[in-house]
Short mmCIF file of C-alpha atoms in Angstrom, two decimals:
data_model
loop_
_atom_site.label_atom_id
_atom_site.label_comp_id
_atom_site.label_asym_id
_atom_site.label_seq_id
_atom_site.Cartn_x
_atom_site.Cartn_y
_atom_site.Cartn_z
CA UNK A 1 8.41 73.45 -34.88
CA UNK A 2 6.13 71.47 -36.83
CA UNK A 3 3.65 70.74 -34.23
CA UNK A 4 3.52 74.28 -33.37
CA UNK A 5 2.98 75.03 -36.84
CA UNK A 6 -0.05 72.39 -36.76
CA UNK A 7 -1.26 73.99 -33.61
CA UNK A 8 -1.60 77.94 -35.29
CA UNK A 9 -3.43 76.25 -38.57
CA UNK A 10 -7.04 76.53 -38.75
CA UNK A 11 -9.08 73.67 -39.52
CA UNK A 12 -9.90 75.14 -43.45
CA UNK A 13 -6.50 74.35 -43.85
CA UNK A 14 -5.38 71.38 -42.32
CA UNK A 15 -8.77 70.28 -44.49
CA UNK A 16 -7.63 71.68 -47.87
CA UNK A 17 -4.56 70.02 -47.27
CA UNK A 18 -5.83 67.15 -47.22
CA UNK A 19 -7.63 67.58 -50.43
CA UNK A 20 -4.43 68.83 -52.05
CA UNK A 21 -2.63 66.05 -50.59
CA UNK A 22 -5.08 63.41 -52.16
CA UNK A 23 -5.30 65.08 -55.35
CA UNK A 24 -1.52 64.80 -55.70
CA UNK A 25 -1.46 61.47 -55.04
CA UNK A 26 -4.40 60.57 -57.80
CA UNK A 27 -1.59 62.38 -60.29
CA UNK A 28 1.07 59.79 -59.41
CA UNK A 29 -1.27 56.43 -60.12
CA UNK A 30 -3.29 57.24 -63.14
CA UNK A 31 -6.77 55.31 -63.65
CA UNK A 32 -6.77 51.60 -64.16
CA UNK A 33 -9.12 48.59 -63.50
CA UNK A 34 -8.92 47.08 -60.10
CA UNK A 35 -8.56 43.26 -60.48
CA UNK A 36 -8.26 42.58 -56.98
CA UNK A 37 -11.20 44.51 -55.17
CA UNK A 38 -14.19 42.23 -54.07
CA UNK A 39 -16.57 42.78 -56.01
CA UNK A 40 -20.17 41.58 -54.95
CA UNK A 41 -22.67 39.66 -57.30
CA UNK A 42 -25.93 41.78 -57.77
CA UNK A 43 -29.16 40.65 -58.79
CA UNK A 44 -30.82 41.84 -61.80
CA UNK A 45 -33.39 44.80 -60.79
CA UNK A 46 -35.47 43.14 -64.24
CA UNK A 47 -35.81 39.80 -62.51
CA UNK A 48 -36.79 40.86 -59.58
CA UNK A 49 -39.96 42.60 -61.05
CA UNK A 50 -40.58 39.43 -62.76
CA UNK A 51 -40.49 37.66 -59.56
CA UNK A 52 -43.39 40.00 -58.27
CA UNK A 53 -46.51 38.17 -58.03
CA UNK A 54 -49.46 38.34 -60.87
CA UNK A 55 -49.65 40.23 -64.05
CA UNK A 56 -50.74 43.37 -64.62
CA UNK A 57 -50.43 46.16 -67.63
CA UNK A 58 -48.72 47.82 -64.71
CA UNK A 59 -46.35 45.44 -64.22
CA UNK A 60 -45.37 44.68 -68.10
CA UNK A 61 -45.11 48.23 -68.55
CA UNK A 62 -42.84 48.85 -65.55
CA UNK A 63 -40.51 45.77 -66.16
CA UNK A 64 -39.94 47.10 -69.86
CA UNK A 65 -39.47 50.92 -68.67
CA UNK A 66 -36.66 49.53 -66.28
CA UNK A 67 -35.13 47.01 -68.66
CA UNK A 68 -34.75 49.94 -70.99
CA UNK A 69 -33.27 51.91 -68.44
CA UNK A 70 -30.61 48.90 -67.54
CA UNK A 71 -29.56 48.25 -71.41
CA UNK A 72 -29.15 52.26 -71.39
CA UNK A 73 -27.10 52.87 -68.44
CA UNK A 74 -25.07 49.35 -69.42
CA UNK A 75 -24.35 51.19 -72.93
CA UNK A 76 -23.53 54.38 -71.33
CA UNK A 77 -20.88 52.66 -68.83
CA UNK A 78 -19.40 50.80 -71.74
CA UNK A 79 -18.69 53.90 -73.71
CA UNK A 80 -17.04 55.48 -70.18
CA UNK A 81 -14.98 53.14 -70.33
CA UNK A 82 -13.68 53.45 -73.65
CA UNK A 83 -13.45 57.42 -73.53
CA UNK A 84 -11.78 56.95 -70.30
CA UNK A 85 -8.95 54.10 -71.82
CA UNK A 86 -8.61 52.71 -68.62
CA UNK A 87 -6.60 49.25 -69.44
CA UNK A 88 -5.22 46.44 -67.49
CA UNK A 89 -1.48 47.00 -66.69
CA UNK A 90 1.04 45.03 -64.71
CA UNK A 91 2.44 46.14 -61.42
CA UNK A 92 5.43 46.69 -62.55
CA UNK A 93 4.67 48.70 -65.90
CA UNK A 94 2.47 50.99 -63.30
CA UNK A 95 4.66 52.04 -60.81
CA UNK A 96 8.08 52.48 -63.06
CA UNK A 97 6.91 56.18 -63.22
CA UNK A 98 5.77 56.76 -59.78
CA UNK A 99 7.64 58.60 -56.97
CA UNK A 100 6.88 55.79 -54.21
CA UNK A 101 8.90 57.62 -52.05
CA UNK A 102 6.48 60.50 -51.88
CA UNK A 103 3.62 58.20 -52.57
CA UNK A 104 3.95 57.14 -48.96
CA UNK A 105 4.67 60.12 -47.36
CA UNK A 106 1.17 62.05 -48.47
CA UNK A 107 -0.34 58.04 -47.39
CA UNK A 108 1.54 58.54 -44.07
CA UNK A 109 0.01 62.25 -43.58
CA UNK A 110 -3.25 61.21 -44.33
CA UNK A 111 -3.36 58.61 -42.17
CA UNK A 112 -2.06 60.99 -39.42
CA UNK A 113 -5.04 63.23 -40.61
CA UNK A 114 -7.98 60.29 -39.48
CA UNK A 115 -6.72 61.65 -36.04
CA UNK A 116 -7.35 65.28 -36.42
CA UNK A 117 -9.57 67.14 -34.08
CA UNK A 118 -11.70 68.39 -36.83
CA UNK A 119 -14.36 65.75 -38.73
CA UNK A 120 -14.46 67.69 -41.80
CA UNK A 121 -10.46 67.20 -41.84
CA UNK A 122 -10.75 63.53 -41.04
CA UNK A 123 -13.43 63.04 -43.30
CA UNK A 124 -11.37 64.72 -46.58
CA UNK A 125 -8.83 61.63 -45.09
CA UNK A 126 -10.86 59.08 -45.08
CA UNK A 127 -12.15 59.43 -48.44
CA UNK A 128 -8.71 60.28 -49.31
CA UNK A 129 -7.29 56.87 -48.35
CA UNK A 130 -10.34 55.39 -50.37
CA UNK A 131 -9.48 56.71 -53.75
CA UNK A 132 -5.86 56.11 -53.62
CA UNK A 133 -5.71 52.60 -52.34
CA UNK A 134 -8.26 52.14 -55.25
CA UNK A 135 -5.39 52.53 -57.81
CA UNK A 136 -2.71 50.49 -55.48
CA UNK A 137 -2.35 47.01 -55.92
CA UNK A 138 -3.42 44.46 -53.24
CA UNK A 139 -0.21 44.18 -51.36
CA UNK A 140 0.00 47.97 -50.78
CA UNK A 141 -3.49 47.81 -49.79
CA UNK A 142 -3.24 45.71 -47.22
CA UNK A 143 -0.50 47.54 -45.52
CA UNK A 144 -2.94 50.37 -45.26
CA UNK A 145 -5.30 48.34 -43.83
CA UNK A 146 -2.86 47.02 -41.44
CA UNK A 147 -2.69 50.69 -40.25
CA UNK A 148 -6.16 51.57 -39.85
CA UNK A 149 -6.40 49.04 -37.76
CA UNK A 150 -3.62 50.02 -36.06
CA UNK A 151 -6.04 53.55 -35.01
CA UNK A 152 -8.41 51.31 -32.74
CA UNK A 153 -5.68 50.73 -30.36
CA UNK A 154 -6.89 50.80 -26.52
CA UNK A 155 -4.25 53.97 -25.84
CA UNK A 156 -5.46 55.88 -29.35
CA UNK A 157 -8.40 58.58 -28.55
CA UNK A 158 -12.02 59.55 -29.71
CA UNK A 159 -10.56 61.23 -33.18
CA UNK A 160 -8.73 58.43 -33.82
CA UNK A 161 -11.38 55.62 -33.39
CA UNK A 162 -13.67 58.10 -35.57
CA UNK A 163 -11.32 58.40 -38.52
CA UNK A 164 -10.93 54.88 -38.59
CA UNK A 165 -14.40 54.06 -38.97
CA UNK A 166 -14.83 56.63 -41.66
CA UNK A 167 -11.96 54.91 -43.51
CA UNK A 168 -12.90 51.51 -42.93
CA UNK A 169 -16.49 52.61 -44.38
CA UNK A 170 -15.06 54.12 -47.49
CA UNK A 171 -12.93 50.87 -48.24
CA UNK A 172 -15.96 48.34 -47.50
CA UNK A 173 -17.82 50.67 -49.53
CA UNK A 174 -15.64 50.39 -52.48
CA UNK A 175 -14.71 47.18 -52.38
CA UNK A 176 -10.75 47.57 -51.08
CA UNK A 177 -11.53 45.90 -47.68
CA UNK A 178 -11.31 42.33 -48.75
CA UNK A 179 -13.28 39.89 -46.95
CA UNK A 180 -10.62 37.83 -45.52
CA UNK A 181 -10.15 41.33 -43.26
CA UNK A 182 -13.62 40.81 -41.93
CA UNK A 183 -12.32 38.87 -38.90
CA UNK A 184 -10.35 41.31 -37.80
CA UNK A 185 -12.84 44.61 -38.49
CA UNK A 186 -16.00 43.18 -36.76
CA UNK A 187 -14.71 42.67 -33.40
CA UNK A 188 -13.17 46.37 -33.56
CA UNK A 189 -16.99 47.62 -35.24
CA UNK A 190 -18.68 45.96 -32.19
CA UNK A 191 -17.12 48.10 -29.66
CA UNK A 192 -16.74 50.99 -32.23
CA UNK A 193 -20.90 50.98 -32.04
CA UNK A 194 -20.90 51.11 -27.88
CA UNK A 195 -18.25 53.20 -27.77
CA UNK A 196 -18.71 55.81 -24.82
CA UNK A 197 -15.96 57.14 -22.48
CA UNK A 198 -17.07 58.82 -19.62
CA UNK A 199 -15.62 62.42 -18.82
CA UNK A 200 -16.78 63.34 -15.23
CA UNK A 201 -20.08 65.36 -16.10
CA UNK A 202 -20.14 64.04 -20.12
CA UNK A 203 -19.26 61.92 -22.32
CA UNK A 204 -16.97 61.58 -25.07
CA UNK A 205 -18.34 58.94 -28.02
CA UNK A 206 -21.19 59.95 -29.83
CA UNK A 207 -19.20 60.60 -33.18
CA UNK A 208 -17.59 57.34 -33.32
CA UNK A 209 -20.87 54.87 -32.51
CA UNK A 210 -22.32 57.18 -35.51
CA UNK A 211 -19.43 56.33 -38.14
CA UNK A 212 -19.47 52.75 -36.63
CA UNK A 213 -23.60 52.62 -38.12
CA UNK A 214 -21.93 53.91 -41.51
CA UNK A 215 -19.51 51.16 -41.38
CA UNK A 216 -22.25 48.53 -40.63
CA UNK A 217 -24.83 50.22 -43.55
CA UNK A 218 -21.83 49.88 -45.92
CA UNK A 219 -21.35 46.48 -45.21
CA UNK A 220 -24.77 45.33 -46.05
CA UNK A 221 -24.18 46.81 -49.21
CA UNK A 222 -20.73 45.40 -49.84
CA UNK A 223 -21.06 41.94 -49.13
CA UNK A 224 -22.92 38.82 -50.33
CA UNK A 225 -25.15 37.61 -47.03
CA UNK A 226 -22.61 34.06 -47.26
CA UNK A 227 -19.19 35.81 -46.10
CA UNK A 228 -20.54 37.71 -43.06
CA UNK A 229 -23.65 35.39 -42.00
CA UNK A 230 -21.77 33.96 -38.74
CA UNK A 231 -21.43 37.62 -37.94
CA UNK A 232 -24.85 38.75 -38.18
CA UNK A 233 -26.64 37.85 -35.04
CA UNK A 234 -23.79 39.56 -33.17
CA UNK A 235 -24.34 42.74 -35.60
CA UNK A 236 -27.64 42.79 -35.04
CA UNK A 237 -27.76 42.56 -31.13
CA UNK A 238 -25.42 45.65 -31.42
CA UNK A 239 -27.55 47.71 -33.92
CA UNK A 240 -30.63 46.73 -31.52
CA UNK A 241 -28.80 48.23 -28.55
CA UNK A 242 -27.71 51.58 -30.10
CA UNK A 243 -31.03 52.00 -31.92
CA UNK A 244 -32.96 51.50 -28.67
CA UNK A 245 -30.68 52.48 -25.79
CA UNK A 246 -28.16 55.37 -27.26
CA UNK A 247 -28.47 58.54 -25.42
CA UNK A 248 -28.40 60.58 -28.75
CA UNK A 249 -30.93 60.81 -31.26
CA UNK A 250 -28.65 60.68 -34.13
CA UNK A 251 -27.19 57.42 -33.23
CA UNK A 252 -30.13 56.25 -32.30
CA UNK A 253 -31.51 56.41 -36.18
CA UNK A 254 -28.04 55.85 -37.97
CA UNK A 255 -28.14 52.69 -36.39
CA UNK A 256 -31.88 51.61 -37.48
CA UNK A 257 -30.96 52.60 -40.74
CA UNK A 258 -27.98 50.50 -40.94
CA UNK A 259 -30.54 47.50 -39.24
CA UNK A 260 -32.86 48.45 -42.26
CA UNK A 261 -30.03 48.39 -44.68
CA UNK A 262 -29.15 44.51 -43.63
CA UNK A 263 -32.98 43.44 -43.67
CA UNK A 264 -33.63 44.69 -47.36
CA UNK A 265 -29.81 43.89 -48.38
CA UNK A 266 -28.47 40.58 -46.41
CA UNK A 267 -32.35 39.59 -44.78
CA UNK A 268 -30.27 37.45 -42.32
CA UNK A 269 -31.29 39.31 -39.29
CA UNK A 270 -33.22 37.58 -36.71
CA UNK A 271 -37.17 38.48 -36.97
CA UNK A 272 -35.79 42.03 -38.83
CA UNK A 273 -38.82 42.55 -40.81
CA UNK A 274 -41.35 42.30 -37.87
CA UNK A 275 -39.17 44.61 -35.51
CA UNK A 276 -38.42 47.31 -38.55
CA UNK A 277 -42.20 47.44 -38.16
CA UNK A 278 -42.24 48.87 -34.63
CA UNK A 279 -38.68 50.09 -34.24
CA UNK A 280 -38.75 53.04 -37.46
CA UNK A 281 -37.21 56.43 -37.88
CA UNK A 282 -40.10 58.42 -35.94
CA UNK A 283 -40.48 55.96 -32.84
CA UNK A 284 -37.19 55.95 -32.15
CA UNK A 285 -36.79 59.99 -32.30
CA UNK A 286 -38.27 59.57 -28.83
CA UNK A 287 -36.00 58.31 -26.14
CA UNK A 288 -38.52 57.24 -23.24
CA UNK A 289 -40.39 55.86 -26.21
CA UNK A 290 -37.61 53.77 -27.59
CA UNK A 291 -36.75 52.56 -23.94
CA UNK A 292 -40.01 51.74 -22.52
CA UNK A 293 -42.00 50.85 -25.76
CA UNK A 294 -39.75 49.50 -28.28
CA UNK A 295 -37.40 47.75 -26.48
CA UNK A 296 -39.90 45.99 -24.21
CA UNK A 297 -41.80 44.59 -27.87
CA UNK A 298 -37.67 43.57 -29.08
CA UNK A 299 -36.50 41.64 -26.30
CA UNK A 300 -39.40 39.22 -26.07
CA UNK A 301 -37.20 37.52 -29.13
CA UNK A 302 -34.86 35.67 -27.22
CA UNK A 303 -31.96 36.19 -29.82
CA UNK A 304 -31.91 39.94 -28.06
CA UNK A 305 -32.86 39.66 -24.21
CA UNK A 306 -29.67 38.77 -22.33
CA UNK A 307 -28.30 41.29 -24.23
CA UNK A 308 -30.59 44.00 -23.96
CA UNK A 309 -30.62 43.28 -19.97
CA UNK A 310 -26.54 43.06 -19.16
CA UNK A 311 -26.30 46.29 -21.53
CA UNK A 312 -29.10 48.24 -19.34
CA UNK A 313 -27.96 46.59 -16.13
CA UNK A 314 -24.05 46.44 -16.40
CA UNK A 315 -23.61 49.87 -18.65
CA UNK A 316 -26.54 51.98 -18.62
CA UNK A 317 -27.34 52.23 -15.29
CA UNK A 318 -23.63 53.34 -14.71
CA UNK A 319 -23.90 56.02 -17.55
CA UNK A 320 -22.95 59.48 -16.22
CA UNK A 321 -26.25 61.08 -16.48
CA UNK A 322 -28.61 60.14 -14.10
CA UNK A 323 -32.17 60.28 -16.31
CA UNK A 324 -30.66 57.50 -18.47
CA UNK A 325 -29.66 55.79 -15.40
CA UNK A 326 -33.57 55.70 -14.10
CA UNK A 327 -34.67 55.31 -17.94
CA UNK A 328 -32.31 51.97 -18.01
CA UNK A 329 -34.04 51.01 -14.12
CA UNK A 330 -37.82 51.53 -15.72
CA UNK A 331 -36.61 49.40 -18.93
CA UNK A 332 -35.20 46.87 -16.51
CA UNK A 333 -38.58 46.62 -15.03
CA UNK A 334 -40.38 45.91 -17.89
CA UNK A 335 -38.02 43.19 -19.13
CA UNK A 336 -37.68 41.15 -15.88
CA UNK A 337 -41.23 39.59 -16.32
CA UNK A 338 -39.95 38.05 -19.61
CA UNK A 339 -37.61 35.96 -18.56
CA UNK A 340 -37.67 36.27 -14.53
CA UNK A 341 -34.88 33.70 -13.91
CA UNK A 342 -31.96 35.22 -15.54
CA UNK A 343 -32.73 38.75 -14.30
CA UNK A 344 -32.95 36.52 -10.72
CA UNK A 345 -29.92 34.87 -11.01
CA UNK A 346 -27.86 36.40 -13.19
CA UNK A 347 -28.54 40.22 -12.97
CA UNK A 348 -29.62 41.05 -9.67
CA UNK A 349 -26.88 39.77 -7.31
CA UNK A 350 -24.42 41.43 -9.30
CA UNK A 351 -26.19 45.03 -8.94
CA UNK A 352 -26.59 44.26 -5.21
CA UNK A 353 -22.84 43.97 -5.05
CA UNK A 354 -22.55 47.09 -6.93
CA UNK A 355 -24.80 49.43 -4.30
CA UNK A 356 -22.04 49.27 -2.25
CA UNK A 357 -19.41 50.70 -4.96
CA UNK A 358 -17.14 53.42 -3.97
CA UNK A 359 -18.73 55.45 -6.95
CA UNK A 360 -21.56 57.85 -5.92
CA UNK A 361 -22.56 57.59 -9.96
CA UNK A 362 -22.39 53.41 -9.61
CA UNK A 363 -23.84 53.27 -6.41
CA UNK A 364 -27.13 55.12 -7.66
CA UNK A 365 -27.73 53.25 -10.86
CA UNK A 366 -27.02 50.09 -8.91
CA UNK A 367 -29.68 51.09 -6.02
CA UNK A 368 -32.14 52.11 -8.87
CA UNK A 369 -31.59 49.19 -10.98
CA UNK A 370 -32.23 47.01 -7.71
CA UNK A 371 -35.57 48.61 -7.05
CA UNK A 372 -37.16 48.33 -10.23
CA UNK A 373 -35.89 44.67 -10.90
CA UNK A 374 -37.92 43.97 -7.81
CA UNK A 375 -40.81 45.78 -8.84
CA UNK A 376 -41.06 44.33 -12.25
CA UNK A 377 -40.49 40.79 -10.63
CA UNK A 378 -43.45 41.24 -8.34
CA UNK A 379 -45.59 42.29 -11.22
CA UNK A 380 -45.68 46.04 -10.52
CA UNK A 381 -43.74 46.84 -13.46
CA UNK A 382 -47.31 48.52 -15.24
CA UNK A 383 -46.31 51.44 -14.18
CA UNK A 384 -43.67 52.47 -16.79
CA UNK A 385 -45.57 51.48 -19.95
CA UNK A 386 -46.24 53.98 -22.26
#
């Protein structure tokens, strides 16, 4: 009865449910300070004017302008505070009022909501499970963790991989996801970003690679560069490919904007600065552009090559519609002159194997791919540039 019940609801209100069920659950746990979220160290906006090379009236005048500002806003936090009366309490002292029993059920049917059909409903969630768990205490915060995670299961669907991002991005973002968890989240936020399930004629993914980009632009903002450096080349091979390659526009510039994000925030990307320079917002509107322009300039770094190449040869050219497939042969053609031994040995015999694939769709990015490696191996490969 209840699923039927689910079924005949519109999405307004399975949404305002979810706000209702939120807002009940902010009555239970009443404001306090969060001892246990990360929290990361910021540099003072004051010393990094002062940092700024030479002196100027300019200068003076903007570094006392913003130093006013800071002592202001620091004053008018402070008294917040105090208005608010938002004290340390112990665990125990917090929850003696609090109907855990209930507690859990509207955590339980917001987590069910991450999986809803609708984004606006699994949106409300997400942001949902981000205030409460602000007011929980580590323990019980972890356990919801444990379940988002539980979302990116292999047998779980689109929705569900979409909600999951959203949430994880509201926890990074407010400091909840702790980063002993980032083990565990960046192997699920690197296939998150090249998510794309095929669907005969379409394709079913765009949504999630899009929340995965908000998950990677909150992290640059979350974390100090030291707890997620060993992850960063990875990250940024994967922003690289979704900027560049991803069939829609969208994802195309959530992910450079993420990219940008971690070269202003973490500047531990390889060479970041010179390729924000040639990979921005308006190039990359332009999908030949991105492919047979950008990408080209981007993989003479050797960091992103092999990379770029398996991702065009081994999942591009089997994408389901057949202009990206020939897009992903032309790109092909332009990289093989960079580094003509791997595409040789590495690349190549594999597609050869592949033109003989049972799948009309593999067969004819395979037979494509083949051709234009060739070309751009014998130096013919002019013919794509922009």
């Amino acid at each position: 009865d209840e699923k039927k019940k689910k079924k005949n609801e519109s999405s307004t209100q399975r949404h305002l449910k979810c706000k209702l069920a939120q807002r009940i659950a902010l009555l239970y746990l009443r404001p306090r300070i969060n001892t246990w979220a990360y929290k990361r160290s910021s540099n003072s906006l004051v010393e990094n004017f002062k940092k700024t090379t030479g002196s100027s009236k300019l200068q003076t005048n903007v570094v006392s302008k913003v130093t006013q500002n800071v002592k202001t806003n620091t004053m008018e936090v402070q008294t917040t505070t105090i208005h608010k009366g938002i004290d340390e309490i112990d665990d125990e002292e917090y929850y003696a009022d609090v109907d855990t029993e209930h507690l859990e059920s509207i955590i339980d049917f917001l987590l069910q909501a991450l999986k809803d059909k609708d984004t606006v409903v699994r949106w409300s969630a997400a942001k949902g499970i981000g205030r409460i768990t602000q007011r929980l205490d580590k323990d019980m915060a972890d356990e919801i963790v444990n379940s988002l995670l539980g979302l990116f299961s292999p047998l779980e669907g689109d929705s569900s991989w979409h909600g999951g991002c959203l949430a994880i991005g509201e926890l990074s973002r407010r400091g909840l996801l702790l980063p002993e968890r980032l083990k565990d989240v960046f192997p699920i936020l690197f296939k998150a970003l090249l998510y794309d399930v095929n669907q005969g004629n379409y394709s079913v993914g765009a949504h999630v690679r899009d929340s995965a980009c908000y998950v990677a632009w909150a992290f640059a903002r979350a974390y100090d560069p030291s707890l997620i450096k060993d992850y960063m080349l990875g990250l940024a091979q994967h922003l690289l490919i979704v900027s560049l390659f991803d069939r829609e526009v969208n994802c195309r510039r959530a992910a450079s904007a993420a990219f940008q994000e971690h070269v202003g925030r973490q500047g531990t990307f390889p060479h970041g600065i010179d390729i924000l320079t040639e990979a921005d917002y308006f190039t990359l509107g332009i999908r030949t552009n991105a492919y047979l322009k950008v990408a080209p300039f981007v993989a003479h770094y050797e960091e992103y090559f092999n990379e770029f190449v398996d991702h065009l040869a081994f999942v591009k050219l089997k994408n389901w519609d057949p202009e990206l497939r020939k897009l992903a042969a032309a790109t092909l053609s332009l990289l093989a002159p960079i580094n003509p031994e791997y595409v040789a040995k590495k690349v190549l015999p594999k597609l050869v194997e592949s033109c003989l694939n049972e799948s009309l769709l593999i067969r004819h990015g395979a037979i494509y791919g083949v051709s234009e490696i060739i070309l751009g191996l014998a130096g013919k490969s002019h013919m794509h540039s922009c």
